Coordinates of C-alpha atoms in Angstrom, one line a residue:
M1 CA -33.5 -10.4 -10.2
A2 CA -35.9 -10.6 -7.3
A3 CA -35.3 -7.5 -5.1
V4 CA -37.2 -6.2 -2.1
N5 CA -41.0 -6.2 -2.7
G6 CA -40.3 -8.4 -5.8
T7 CA -39.3 -5.4 -7.9
P8 CA -36.0 -5.5 -9.9
S9 CA -33.5 -2.9 -8.9
S10 CA -32.9 0.0 -11.2
G11 CA -31.0 -1.0 -14.3
D12 CA -31.7 -4.8 -13.8
W13 CA -33.7 -7.2 -15.8
P14 CA -35.2 -10.6 -14.9
N15 CA -32.7 -13.4 -14.2
R16 CA -29.8 -11.0 -14.5
Y17 CA -28.1 -12.5 -11.5
F18 CA -29.5 -16.0 -11.9
H19 CA -26.3 -17.8 -11.1
V20 CA -25.4 -15.5 -8.2
D21 CA -28.9 -16.0 -6.8
Q22 CA -28.3 -19.7 -6.5
I23 CA -26.0 -18.8 -3.6
L24 CA -28.2 -16.1 -2.0
D25 CA -31.6 -17.8 -2.2
K26 CA -30.9 -20.5 0.3
P27 CA -28.3 -21.4 2.9
G28 CA -25.6 -24.0 2.2
P29 CA -23.4 -26.3 4.3
R30 CA -20.8 -23.6 4.8
T31 CA -23.2 -20.7 5.3
D32 CA -22.5 -18.2 8.2
P33 CA -25.2 -18.4 11.0
A34 CA -25.9 -14.7 10.3
F35 CA -26.9 -15.4 6.7
S36 CA -30.4 -14.3 5.8
A37 CA -31.3 -15.9 2.5
G38 CA -33.5 -14.1 0.0
P39 CA -34.5 -10.5 -0.8
V40 CA -32.9 -8.9 2.2
V41 CA -29.3 -10.0 1.5
K42 CA -29.7 -9.3 -2.2
D43 CA -30.9 -5.8 -1.4
F44 CA -27.9 -5.1 0.8
L45 CA -25.5 -6.4 -1.8
R46 CA -26.9 -4.4 -4.7
N47 CA -28.5 -1.3 -3.1
Q48 CA -26.8 -0.6 0.2
C49 CA -23.3 -2.0 0.3
K50 CA -20.7 0.7 -0.5
I51 CA -17.2 -0.6 -1.3
L52 CA -13.9 1.1 -1.9
V53 CA -11.2 -0.2 -4.3
I54 CA -7.8 1.3 -3.8
G55 CA -5.8 1.1 -7.1
A56 CA -6.9 0.9 -10.7
G57 CA -3.9 -0.9 -12.2
G58 CA -3.4 -4.5 -13.0
L59 CA -5.2 -5.8 -9.9
G60 CA -7.6 -2.9 -9.7
C61 CA -9.0 -3.3 -13.2
E62 CA -9.8 -7.0 -12.6
I63 CA -11.3 -6.2 -9.1
L64 CA -13.6 -3.5 -10.5
A65 CA -14.9 -5.7 -13.3
N66 CA -15.5 -8.7 -10.9
L67 CA -17.3 -6.6 -8.3
A68 CA -19.6 -5.0 -10.9
L69 CA -20.5 -8.3 -12.5
T70 CA -21.0 -10.0 -9.1
G71 CA -23.7 -7.4 -8.1
F72 CA -22.0 -4.6 -6.2
K73 CA -23.5 -1.4 -7.5
D74 CA -22.0 1.4 -5.4
I75 CA -18.2 1.2 -6.0
H76 CA -15.6 3.9 -5.4
V77 CA -12.1 3.7 -6.7
I78 CA -8.9 5.7 -5.9
D79 CA -5.8 5.9 -7.9
M80 CA -3.1 8.5 -8.3
D81 CA -1.6 7.3 -11.5
T82 CA -2.2 8.1 -15.2
I83 CA -2.3 5.5 -17.9
D84 CA 1.0 4.6 -19.6
I85 CA 1.3 2.7 -22.8
S86 CA 3.1 -0.1 -20.9
N87 CA -0.1 -0.7 -18.9
L88 CA -2.2 -1.8 -21.9
N89 CA -1.0 -5.4 -22.0
R90 CA -2.7 -6.3 -18.7
Q91 CA -4.9 -3.4 -17.6
F92 CA -7.8 -4.3 -19.9
L93 CA -10.1 -1.4 -19.1
F94 CA -7.7 0.9 -20.9
R95 CA -7.1 1.6 -24.6
P96 CA -4.4 3.4 -26.5
R97 CA -6.6 6.5 -26.7
D98 CA -6.6 6.6 -22.9
V99 CA -2.8 7.1 -22.5
G100 CA -2.1 10.0 -20.3
K101 CA -5.6 10.1 -18.6
P102 CA -6.2 9.2 -14.9
K103 CA -6.6 5.5 -14.4
A104 CA -9.5 5.9 -11.8
N105 CA -11.6 8.1 -14.2
V106 CA -11.1 5.9 -17.2
A107 CA -11.7 2.6 -15.3
A108 CA -14.9 4.0 -13.7
E109 CA -16.3 5.2 -17.1
F110 CA -15.5 1.9 -18.8
V111 CA -17.2 -0.2 -16.1
M112 CA -20.3 1.9 -16.0
K113 CA -20.6 1.8 -19.8
R114 CA -20.1 -2.0 -19.9
V115 CA -22.2 -3.0 -16.9
P116 CA -25.6 -1.1 -16.7
G117 CA -26.9 -0.1 -13.3
V118 CA -23.5 0.1 -11.6
K119 CA -22.2 3.4 -10.2
V120 CA -18.4 3.7 -10.0
T121 CA -17.2 6.9 -8.4
P122 CA -13.5 7.7 -9.2
Y123 CA -11.0 9.8 -7.3
F124 CA -7.8 10.8 -9.0
G125 CA -5.3 11.4 -6.2
K126 CA -3.6 9.9 -3.1
I127 CA -5.3 7.9 -0.4
Q128 CA -3.6 10.2 2.0
D129 CA -5.7 13.1 0.7
K130 CA -8.8 11.6 2.3
G131 CA -9.6 11.7 6.0
E132 CA -11.3 9.3 8.3
D133 CA -14.8 10.6 7.5
Y134 CA -14.3 9.5 3.9
Y135 CA -13.2 5.9 4.8
M136 CA -16.0 5.6 7.4
Q137 CA -18.7 5.5 4.7
F138 CA -17.6 2.2 3.3
Q139 CA -18.5 -1.3 4.4
L140 CA -15.4 -2.9 2.8
V141 CA -12.0 -1.8 1.5
I142 CA -10.1 -3.7 -1.2
C143 CA -6.5 -2.9 -1.9
G144 CA -5.0 -3.7 -5.3
L145 CA -1.8 -1.7 -4.7
D146 CA 1.8 -2.1 -5.8
S147 CA 3.1 0.0 -3.0
V148 CA 4.1 -1.3 0.5
E149 CA 4.1 2.3 1.8
A150 CA 0.4 2.8 0.7
R151 CA -0.6 -0.5 2.2
R152 CA 0.9 0.4 5.5
W153 CA -0.8 3.8 5.5
I154 CA -4.3 2.4 4.8
N155 CA -3.8 -0.5 7.3
A156 CA -2.8 1.9 10.1
T157 CA -5.6 4.4 9.2
L158 CA -8.3 1.7 9.4
F159 CA -7.0 0.5 12.7
Q160 CA -7.0 4.0 14.1
M161 CA -10.6 4.5 13.1
V162 CA -11.9 1.7 15.3
D163 CA -14.2 2.8 18.1
D164 CA -15.1 0.1 20.5
D165 CA -18.5 1.7 21.1
N166 CA -19.3 1.7 17.3
P167 CA -19.2 -1.7 15.6
E168 CA -19.6 0.0 12.2
S169 CA -16.2 1.7 12.6
T170 CA -14.5 -1.6 12.0
K171 CA -13.8 -1.8 8.3
P172 CA -12.5 -5.1 6.9
L173 CA -9.5 -4.7 4.6
I174 CA -9.0 -7.2 1.8
D175 CA -5.5 -6.9 0.4
G176 CA -4.2 -8.4 -2.8
G177 CA -0.7 -8.3 -4.2
T178 CA 1.2 -9.9 -7.1
E179 CA 4.8 -10.2 -8.2
G180 CA 5.4 -12.1 -11.4
F181 CA 3.9 -15.6 -11.1
R182 CA 3.3 -15.2 -7.3
G183 CA 0.5 -13.5 -5.5
Q184 CA -1.3 -13.3 -2.2
A185 CA -4.8 -12.3 -0.9
R186 CA -5.5 -11.7 2.7
V187 CA -8.3 -10.6 5.0
I188 CA -7.5 -8.1 7.8
I189 CA -10.1 -7.2 10.4
P190 CA -9.0 -4.5 12.8
N191 CA -8.4 -5.9 16.4
M192 CA -9.4 -9.4 15.3
T193 CA -6.7 -10.6 12.9
S194 CA -3.1 -9.8 12.3
C195 CA -2.6 -6.6 10.4
Y196 CA -0.4 -5.7 7.4
E197 CA 2.3 -4.4 9.7
C198 CA 2.5 -7.7 11.5
S199 CA 3.7 -9.4 8.3
L200 CA 6.5 -7.0 7.2
D201 CA 9.1 -9.7 7.8
M202 CA 7.5 -11.8 5.1
L203 CA 8.4 -9.1 2.4
N204 CA 11.5 -9.0 0.4
K205 CA 14.1 -6.8 2.0
P206 CA 13.6 -3.3 0.6
T207 CA 16.4 -1.5 -1.2
A208 CA 17.4 1.5 0.8
F209 CA 20.6 3.4 1.2
P210 CA 21.8 5.4 4.2
I211 CA 21.6 9.1 3.5
C212 CA 25.2 9.7 4.5
T213 CA 26.4 7.2 1.9
I214 CA 24.5 8.6 -1.0
A215 CA 25.5 12.2 0.1
N216 CA 29.2 11.6 0.7
T217 CA 30.6 8.3 -0.4
P218 CA 28.5 6.8 -3.3
R219 CA 29.9 3.4 -4.5
L220 CA 27.0 2.1 -6.7
P221 CA 25.1 3.6 -9.6
E222 CA 22.0 3.2 -7.5
H223 CA 23.6 5.6 -4.9
C224 CA 24.0 8.3 -7.6
I225 CA 20.3 7.9 -8.7
E226 CA 19.1 8.0 -5.1
W227 CA 21.2 11.1 -4.5
A228 CA 19.6 12.8 -7.5
S229 CA 16.1 11.9 -6.5
V230 CA 16.3 12.4 -2.7
L231 CA 18.7 15.2 -2.2
E232 CA 19.2 17.1 -5.5
W233 CA 15.6 17.2 -6.7
P234 CA 14.3 19.0 -3.6
R235 CA 17.4 21.3 -3.5
V236 CA 16.9 22.4 -7.1
H237 CA 13.1 22.2 -7.5
G238 CA 12.0 23.0 -4.0
D239 CA 8.5 21.9 -3.2
K240 CA 7.8 20.8 -6.8
K241 CA 6.6 17.2 -6.7
M242 CA 8.5 14.6 -8.7
D243 CA 6.4 12.7 -11.2
T244 CA 8.0 9.3 -11.8
D245 CA 5.8 8.8 -14.8
D246 CA 7.0 12.0 -16.5
P247 CA 9.8 11.3 -19.0
E248 CA 11.2 14.8 -18.5
H249 CA 11.6 14.2 -14.7
I250 CA 13.2 10.9 -15.3
G251 CA 15.5 12.4 -17.9
W252 CA 16.6 15.1 -15.4
L253 CA 17.3 12.5 -12.7
Y254 CA 19.3 10.4 -15.3
E255 CA 21.5 13.3 -16.3
V256 CA 22.2 14.5 -12.8
A257 CA 22.9 10.9 -11.6
L258 CA 25.2 10.3 -14.6
N259 CA 27.2 13.4 -13.9
R260 CA 27.6 12.4 -10.3
A261 CA 28.6 8.9 -11.3
K262 CA 31.3 10.3 -13.6
N263 CA 32.7 12.5 -10.8
F264 CA 33.1 9.4 -8.6
K265 CA 34.2 7.1 -11.4
I266 CA 31.1 4.9 -11.1
E267 CA 29.7 3.1 -14.1
G268 CA 26.3 1.6 -14.8
V269 CA 23.9 4.6 -14.6
T270 CA 21.3 4.1 -17.4
W271 CA 17.9 5.5 -18.2
S272 CA 16.2 2.1 -17.4
L273 CA 18.1 1.7 -14.1
T274 CA 17.1 5.3 -13.2
Q275 CA 13.4 4.5 -13.9
G276 CA 13.7 1.2 -12.0
V277 CA 15.2 2.7 -8.9
V278 CA 12.8 5.7 -8.5
K279 CA 9.7 3.7 -9.4
N280 CA 10.6 0.4 -7.8
I281 CA 9.3 -1.5 -10.8
I282 CA 7.9 -5.0 -10.1
P283 CA 7.0 -7.3 -13.0
A284 CA 3.3 -8.0 -13.5
I285 CA 1.5 -10.8 -15.3
A286 CA -2.2 -10.7 -16.3
S287 CA -3.0 -14.3 -15.3
T288 CA -1.7 -13.8 -11.8
N289 CA -3.7 -10.5 -11.4
A290 CA -6.8 -12.3 -12.5
I291 CA -6.5 -15.1 -10.0
I292 CA -5.6 -12.8 -7.0
A293 CA -8.4 -10.4 -8.0
A294 CA -10.9 -13.2 -8.1
S295 CA -9.8 -14.3 -4.6
C296 CA -10.2 -10.8 -3.2
C297 CA -13.6 -10.3 -4.8
N298 CA -14.7 -13.7 -3.5
E299 CA -13.9 -12.5 0.0
A300 CA -15.8 -9.3 -0.5
F301 CA -18.9 -11.2 -1.7
K302 CA -18.7 -13.4 1.4
F303 CA -18.4 -10.4 3.7
A304 CA -21.3 -8.5 2.1
T305 CA -23.6 -11.5 2.1
S306 CA -22.5 -13.8 5.0
S307 CA -23.0 -16.6 2.5
A308 CA -19.8 -18.4 3.6
A309 CA -17.0 -18.1 6.1
F310 CA -14.4 -15.6 5.1
L311 CA -10.7 -16.3 4.7
N312 CA -8.7 -16.9 7.8
N313 CA -6.6 -15.1 6.9
Y314 CA -3.8 -15.4 4.3
F315 CA -3.9 -17.1 0.9
M316 CA -0.8 -17.4 -1.2
M317 CA -0.3 -18.7 -4.7
I318 CA 3.0 -19.6 -6.5
G319 CA 2.9 -20.3 -10.2
T320 CA 6.6 -20.4 -11.0
D321 CA 6.7 -24.3 -11.2
G322 CA 3.2 -25.5 -11.8
V323 CA 0.5 -23.9 -9.6
Y324 CA 0.8 -24.2 -5.8
S325 CA -1.5 -22.5 -3.3
Y326 CA -1.5 -22.5 0.5
T327 CA -3.8 -20.9 3.1
F328 CA -2.8 -20.3 6.7
E329 CA -3.6 -18.1 9.7
H330 CA -1.0 -15.4 10.1
Q331 CA -0.6 -14.5 13.8
R332 CA -0.6 -11.1 15.3
R333 CA 2.7 -9.7 16.6
D334 CA 2.7 -8.6 20.2
D335 CA 5.2 -5.8 19.3
C336 CA 3.3 -4.6 16.2
P337 CA 3.3 -0.8 16.3
V338 CA -0.2 -0.7 14.7
C339 CA -2.3 -3.4 16.3
G340 CA -0.1 -4.1 19.4
G341 CA 0.5 -0.6 20.5
E342 CA 2.7 2.2 19.2
E343 CA 5.8 1.5 21.4
L344 CA 8.5 -0.6 20.1
A345 CA 11.4 -1.9 22.2
V346 CA 14.9 -2.3 20.6
E347 CA 18.3 -3.2 22.0
I348 CA 21.4 -1.5 20.8
G349 CA 25.0 -1.1 21.9
K350 CA 26.2 2.0 23.8
E351 CA 28.6 2.6 21.0
W352 CA 25.9 2.8 18.3
T353 CA 25.8 6.0 16.3
V354 CA 22.6 7.6 15.1
E355 CA 23.5 6.5 11.5
R356 CA 23.7 2.9 12.6
L357 CA 20.3 3.1 14.4
I358 CA 18.7 4.6 11.2
E359 CA 20.2 1.8 9.1
M360 CA 18.7 -0.7 11.5
L361 CA 15.3 0.9 11.3
V362 CA 15.4 0.8 7.5
E363 CA 16.8 -2.7 7.2
R364 CA 15.1 -4.6 10.0
Q365 CA 12.4 -6.7 8.5
N366 CA 9.7 -6.1 11.2
I367 CA 10.2 -2.3 11.2
Q368 CA 11.2 -1.1 7.7
I369 CA 10.6 2.6 8.2
K370 CA 11.5 4.4 5.0
K371 CA 13.5 7.6 5.6
P372 CA 12.9 7.9 9.3
S373 CA 13.4 11.1 11.2
L374 CA 14.4 11.0 14.9
S375 CA 13.7 13.3 17.8
S376 CA 13.5 13.1 21.5
A377 CA 10.3 11.5 22.9
N378 CA 9.0 14.9 24.0
G379 CA 9.8 16.4 20.6
T380 CA 12.0 19.1 22.0
K381 CA 15.3 17.9 20.5
H382 CA 16.0 17.2 16.9
I383 CA 18.3 14.1 16.5
Y384 CA 18.2 13.7 12.7
F385 CA 15.6 14.9 10.2
Q386 CA 15.4 13.7 6.6
A387 CA 13.6 16.8 5.4
P388 CA 13.4 19.7 4.7
P389 CA 16.9 20.0 3.2
Q390 CA 17.8 22.8 5.6
L391 CA 16.9 20.8 8.7
E392 CA 18.6 17.7 7.2
A393 CA 21.8 19.6 6.7
A394 CA 21.6 21.1 10.2
T395 CA 21.1 17.7 11.9
R396 CA 23.5 15.7 9.6
P397 CA 26.5 16.0 12.0
N398 CA 24.4 14.0 14.6
L399 CA 24.7 10.9 12.4
E400 CA 28.2 10.3 13.6
K401 CA 27.3 10.9 17.3
K402 CA 26.4 8.1 19.7
V403 CA 22.8 7.6 20.5
F404 CA 23.6 7.3 24.2
D405 CA 25.2 10.7 24.2
L406 CA 22.1 12.3 22.6
V407 CA 19.3 10.6 24.6
G408 CA 21.0 9.1 27.6
D409 CA 19.6 6.3 29.7
A410 CA 16.0 7.2 29.1
G411 CA 16.4 6.0 25.6
D412 CA 12.9 7.1 24.3
I413 CA 13.1 8.3 20.7
L414 CA 10.2 9.5 18.6
V415 CA 10.4 8.1 15.0
T416 CA 8.4 9.7 12.2
S417 CA 8.2 9.0 8.5
H418 CA 6.1 10.3 5.6
S419 CA 5.3 6.6 4.9
L420 CA 3.4 6.1 8.2
P421 CA 0.3 7.9 9.5
F422 CA 1.5 7.6 13.1
S423 CA 4.5 8.4 15.2
L424 CA 6.4 5.5 16.6
N425 CA 7.8 5.7 20.1
L426 CA 11.1 3.8 20.2
R427 CA 12.1 2.5 23.6
V428 CA 15.9 2.0 23.4
S429 CA 17.8 -0.1 25.9
Y430 CA 21.6 -0.5 25.8
V431 CA 23.4 -3.8 25.9

């Protein structure tokens, strides 16, 4: 590889990137005007560009390998999960001996051993553990997540980081997602394109149950399982974190949910259903992961080198009947709480109870706030809080009260949730 001053970078050998260099040595018909062919762009890609991969599962393994082989040499990866035996059929960086180990650590070690000269820095933990200073160091962020909640968090965090006086504070987010034979890749540029929050109404309706139903009148086996995980676990175990990958924790939830189901004469609580409810299991297929990961890494390469125009801004693939793909520009939502301002206007009836308002926040496609807590806009009055258990019990009677009686004509309500890194100001009007 011809690097700056004609000297190969550390760990490289002549012609290592021969095929990639065909793109970087000279401009093409679709090259960005900012493209500077030759040693400079190669040096940035291989020696200066720092990229973050969030998730080291099915998508993440493919993304890490693609980036390393494309020429990215300073890669960081975050994942909070450990390797399960069920991962081995599609997460090809892992082996049976790795079961139980952190995904991020094993994936980083494997890539560095297989691709000389590449440095992969792992972090075993949550993305929420890191602050803005951590994310500010990267030129690009790629998500290979299976969690809507985590995607919403990183999306909002990157938007909040933007400083109009500092162009480097704008961090492009490349998001990939798969579900069976379907997948999507998209490019999100803060304050330029639509954000992840803008497209919530495109997602499948999330499975969520009102707290009063699971606490008082369960009708489905899922209600009993949700009760065990949401209410009983914190009551019995306090601050101890539930590990949905721990068979003992799943076993405890199963037994507790089964006993509750028997008390209410509900059938259908099984081990597999318990695991499916608490982990929100989505099927994954290796070939879909490979295609979507390739699309994400292609966009990362284009961003790092300006060798071609990046995706504008949403690519989807459906492989259920043949292979169909479609690219379109997803528009920004004017009422998006992330990129359109943090105030959201809603219309409700004067007879609406707090419980009904919460159900609307959970079920409405363009809001989807998981387990929202409500207070007055100035934060002085607790309307309903999901946690801690003592505060939930104290505010539970408000669920049956009318919203109008609690907040009046002003109608400003502060909505918080552990799934969002911001507080949403809800401007309620009555019809």
